[in-house]
PDB file of C-alpha atoms and ligand atoms in Angstrom:
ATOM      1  CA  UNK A 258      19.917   3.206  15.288  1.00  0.00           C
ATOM      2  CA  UNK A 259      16.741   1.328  15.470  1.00  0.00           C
ATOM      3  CA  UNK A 260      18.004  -1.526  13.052  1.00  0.00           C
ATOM      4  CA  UNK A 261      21.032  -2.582  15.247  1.00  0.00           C
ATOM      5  CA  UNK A 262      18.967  -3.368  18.759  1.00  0.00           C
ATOM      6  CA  UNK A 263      16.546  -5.077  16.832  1.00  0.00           C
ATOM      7  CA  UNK A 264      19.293  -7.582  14.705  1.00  0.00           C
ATOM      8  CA  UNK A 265      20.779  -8.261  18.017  1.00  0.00           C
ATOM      9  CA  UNK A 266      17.930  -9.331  19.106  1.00  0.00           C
ATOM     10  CA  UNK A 267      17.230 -11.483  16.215  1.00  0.00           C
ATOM     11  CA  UNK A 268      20.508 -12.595  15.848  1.00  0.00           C
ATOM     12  CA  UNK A 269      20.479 -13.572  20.214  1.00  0.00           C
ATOM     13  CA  UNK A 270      16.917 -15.592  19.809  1.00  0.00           C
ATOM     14  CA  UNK A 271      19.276 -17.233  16.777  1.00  0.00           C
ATOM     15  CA  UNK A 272      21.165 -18.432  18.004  1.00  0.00           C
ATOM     16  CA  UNK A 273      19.509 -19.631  21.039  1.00  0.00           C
ATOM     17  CA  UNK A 274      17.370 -21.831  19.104  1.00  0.00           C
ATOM     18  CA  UNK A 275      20.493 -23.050  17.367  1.00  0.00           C
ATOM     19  CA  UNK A 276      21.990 -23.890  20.653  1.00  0.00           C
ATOM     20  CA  UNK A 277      19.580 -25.430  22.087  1.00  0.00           C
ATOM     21  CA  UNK A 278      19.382 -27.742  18.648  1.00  0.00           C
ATOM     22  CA  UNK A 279      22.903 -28.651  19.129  1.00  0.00           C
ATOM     23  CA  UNK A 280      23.837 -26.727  16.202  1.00  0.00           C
ATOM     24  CA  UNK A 281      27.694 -26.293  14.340  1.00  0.00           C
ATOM     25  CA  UNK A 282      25.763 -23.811  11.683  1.00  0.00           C
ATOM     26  CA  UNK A 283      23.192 -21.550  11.422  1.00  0.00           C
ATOM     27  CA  UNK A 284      22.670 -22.068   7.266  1.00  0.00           C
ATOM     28  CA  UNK A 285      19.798 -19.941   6.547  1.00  0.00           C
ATOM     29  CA  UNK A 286      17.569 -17.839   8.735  1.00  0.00           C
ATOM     30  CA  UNK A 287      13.954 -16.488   7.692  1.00  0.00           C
ATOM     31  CA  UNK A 288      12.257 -14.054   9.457  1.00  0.00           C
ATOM     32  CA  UNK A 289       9.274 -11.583   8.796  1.00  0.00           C
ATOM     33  CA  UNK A 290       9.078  -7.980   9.637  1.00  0.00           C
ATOM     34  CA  UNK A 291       6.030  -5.872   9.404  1.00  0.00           C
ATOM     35  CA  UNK A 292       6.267  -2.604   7.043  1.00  0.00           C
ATOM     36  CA  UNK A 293       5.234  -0.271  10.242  1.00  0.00           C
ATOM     37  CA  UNK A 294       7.990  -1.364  11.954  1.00  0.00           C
ATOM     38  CA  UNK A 295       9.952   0.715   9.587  1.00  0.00           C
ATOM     39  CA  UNK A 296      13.146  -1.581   9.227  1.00  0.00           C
ATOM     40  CA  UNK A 297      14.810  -1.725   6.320  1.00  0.00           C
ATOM     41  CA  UNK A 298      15.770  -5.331   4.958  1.00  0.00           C
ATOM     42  CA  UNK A 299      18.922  -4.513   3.080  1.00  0.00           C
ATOM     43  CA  UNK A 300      20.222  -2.564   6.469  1.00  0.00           C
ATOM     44  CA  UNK A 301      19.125  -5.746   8.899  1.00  0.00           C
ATOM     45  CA  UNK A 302      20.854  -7.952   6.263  1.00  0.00           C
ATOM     46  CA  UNK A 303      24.176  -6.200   6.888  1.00  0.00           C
ATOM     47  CA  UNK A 304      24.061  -5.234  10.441  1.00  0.00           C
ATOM     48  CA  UNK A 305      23.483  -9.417  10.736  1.00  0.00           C
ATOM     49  CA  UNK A 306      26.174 -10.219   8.235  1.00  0.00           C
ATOM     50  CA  UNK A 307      28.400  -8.357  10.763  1.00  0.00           C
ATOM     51  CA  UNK A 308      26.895  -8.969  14.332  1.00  0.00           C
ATOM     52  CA  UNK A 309      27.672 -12.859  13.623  1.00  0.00           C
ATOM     53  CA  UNK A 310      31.053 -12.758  12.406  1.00  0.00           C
ATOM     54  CA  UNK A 311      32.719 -15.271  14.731  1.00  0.00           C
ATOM     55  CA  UNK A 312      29.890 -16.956  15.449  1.00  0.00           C
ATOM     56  CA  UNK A 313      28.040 -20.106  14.004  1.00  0.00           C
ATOM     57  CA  UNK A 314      25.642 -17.963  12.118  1.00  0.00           C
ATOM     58  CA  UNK A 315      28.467 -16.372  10.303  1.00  0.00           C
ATOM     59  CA  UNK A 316      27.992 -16.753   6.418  1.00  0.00           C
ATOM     60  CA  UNK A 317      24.358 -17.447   7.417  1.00  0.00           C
ATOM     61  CA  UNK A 318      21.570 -16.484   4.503  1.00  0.00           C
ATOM     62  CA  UNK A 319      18.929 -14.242   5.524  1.00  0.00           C
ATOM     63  CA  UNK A 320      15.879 -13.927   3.902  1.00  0.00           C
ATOM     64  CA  UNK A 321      13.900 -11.101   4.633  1.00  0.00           C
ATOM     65  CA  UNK A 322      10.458 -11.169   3.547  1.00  0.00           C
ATOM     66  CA  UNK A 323       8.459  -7.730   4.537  1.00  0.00           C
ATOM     67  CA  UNK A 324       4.347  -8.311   5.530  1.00  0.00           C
ATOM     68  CA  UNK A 325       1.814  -5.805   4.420  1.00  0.00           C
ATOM     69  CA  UNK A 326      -0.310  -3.787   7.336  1.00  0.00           C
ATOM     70  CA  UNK A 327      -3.788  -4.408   7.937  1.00  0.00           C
ATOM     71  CA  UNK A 328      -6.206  -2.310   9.834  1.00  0.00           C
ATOM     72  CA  UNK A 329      -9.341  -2.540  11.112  1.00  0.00           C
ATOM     73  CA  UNK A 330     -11.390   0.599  11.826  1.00  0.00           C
ATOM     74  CA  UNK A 331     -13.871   0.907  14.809  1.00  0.00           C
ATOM     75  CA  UNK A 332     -15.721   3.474  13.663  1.00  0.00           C
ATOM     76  CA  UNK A 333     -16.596   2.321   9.863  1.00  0.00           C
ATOM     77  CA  UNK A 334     -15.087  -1.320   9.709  1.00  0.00           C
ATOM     78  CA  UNK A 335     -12.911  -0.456   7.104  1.00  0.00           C
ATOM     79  CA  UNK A 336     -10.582  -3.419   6.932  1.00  0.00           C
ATOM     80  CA  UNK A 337      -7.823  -3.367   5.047  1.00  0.00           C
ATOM     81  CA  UNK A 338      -4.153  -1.669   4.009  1.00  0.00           C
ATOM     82  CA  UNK A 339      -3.168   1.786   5.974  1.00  0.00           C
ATOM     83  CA  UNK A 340      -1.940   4.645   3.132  1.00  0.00           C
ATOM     84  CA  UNK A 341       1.525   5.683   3.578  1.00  0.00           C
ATOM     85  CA  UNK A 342       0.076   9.496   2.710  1.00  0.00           C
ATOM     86  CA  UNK A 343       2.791  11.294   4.462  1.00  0.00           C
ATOM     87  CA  UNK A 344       5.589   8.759   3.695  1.00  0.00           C
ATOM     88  CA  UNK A 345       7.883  11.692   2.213  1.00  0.00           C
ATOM     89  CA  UNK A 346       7.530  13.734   5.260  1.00  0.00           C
ATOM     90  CA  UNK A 347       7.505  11.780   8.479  1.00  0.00           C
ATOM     91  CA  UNK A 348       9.816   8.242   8.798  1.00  0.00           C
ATOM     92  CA  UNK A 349       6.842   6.469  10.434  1.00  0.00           C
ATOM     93  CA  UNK A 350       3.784   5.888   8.266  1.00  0.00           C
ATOM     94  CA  UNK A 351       0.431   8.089   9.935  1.00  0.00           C
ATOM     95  CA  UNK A 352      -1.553   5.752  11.299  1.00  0.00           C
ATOM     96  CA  UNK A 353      -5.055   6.633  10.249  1.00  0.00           C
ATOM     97  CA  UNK A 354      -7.965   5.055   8.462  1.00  0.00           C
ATOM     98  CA  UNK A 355      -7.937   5.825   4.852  1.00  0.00           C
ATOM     99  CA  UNK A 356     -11.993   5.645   4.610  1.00  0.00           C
ATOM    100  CA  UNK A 357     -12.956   8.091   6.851  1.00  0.00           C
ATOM    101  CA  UNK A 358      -9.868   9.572   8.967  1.00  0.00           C
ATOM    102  CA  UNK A 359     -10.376   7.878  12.331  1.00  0.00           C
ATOM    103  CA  UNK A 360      -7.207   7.567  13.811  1.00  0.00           C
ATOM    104  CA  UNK A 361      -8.026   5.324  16.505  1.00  0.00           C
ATOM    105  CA  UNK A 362      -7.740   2.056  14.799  1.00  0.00           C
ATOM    106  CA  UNK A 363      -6.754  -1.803  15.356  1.00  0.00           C
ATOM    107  CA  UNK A 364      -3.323  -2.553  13.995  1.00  0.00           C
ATOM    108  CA  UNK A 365      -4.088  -6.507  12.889  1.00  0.00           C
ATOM    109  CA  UNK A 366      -0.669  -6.612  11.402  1.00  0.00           C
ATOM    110  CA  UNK A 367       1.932  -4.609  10.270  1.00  0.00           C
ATOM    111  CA  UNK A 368       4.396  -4.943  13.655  1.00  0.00           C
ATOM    112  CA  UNK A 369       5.257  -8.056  13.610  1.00  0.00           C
ATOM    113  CA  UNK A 370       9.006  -8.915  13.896  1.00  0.00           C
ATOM    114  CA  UNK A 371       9.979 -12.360  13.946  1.00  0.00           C
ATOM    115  CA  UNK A 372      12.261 -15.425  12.911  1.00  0.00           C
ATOM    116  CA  UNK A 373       9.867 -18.197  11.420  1.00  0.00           C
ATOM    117  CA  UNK A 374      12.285 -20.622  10.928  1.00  0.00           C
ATOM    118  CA  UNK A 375      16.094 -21.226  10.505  1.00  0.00           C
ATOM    119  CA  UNK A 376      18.018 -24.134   8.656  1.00  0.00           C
ATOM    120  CA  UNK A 377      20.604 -25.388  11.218  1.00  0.00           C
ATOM    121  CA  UNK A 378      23.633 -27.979  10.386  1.00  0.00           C
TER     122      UNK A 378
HETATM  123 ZN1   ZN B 599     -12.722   4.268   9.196  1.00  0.00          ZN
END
């Protein structure tokens, strides 16, 4: 599953950073994923709950905060949102402008995965 090589990734960068800061606890941890990378939060949450048990991040809190997607369009500079149209039939969300089709468009944001900051002890 796509959730559990991305958490241990997280979870590795972690407590790196928490190393590195001479750390005994990792209290709280916040990170930001974009929607297109299709993670769930409440999956990540667990599959970190677990991954740290027996380590200083165990009993960590995670908060989880999801950032829209922004797109900009080369061919009619829409800038803005994408539309999950086909959200009930595919996993990923089509890629594609919603003002005129083009699906060969900028992804500003939207893929972004990453641990802003975490509260150490
Ligand atoms: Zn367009």
């Amino acid at each position: 599953m796509h959730e559990i090589s991305i958490a241990g990734a997280i979870i590795d960068s972690v407590l790196d950073a928490a190393r590195r800061n001479n750390a005994i606890k990792v209290k709280e941890v916040f990170i930001e994923i974009g929607e297109l990378t299709a993670l769930n939060p409440k999956q990540l949450k667990f599959i970190f709950e677990t991954i740290t048990v027996g380590t200083i991040a165990e009993g960590a809190t995670y908060n989880i905060k999801v950032m829209k997607s922004l797109i900009h369009c080369r061919k009619c500079a829409y800038n803005g949102p994408i539309e999950f149209y086909e959200r009930l039939h595919f996993f990923l969300p089509v890629i594609k402008c919603p003002q005129c089709d083009e699906p060969e468009v900028d992804i500003v944001a939207g893929r972004e995965c990453c641990v802003n900051k975490i509260n150490i002890r």
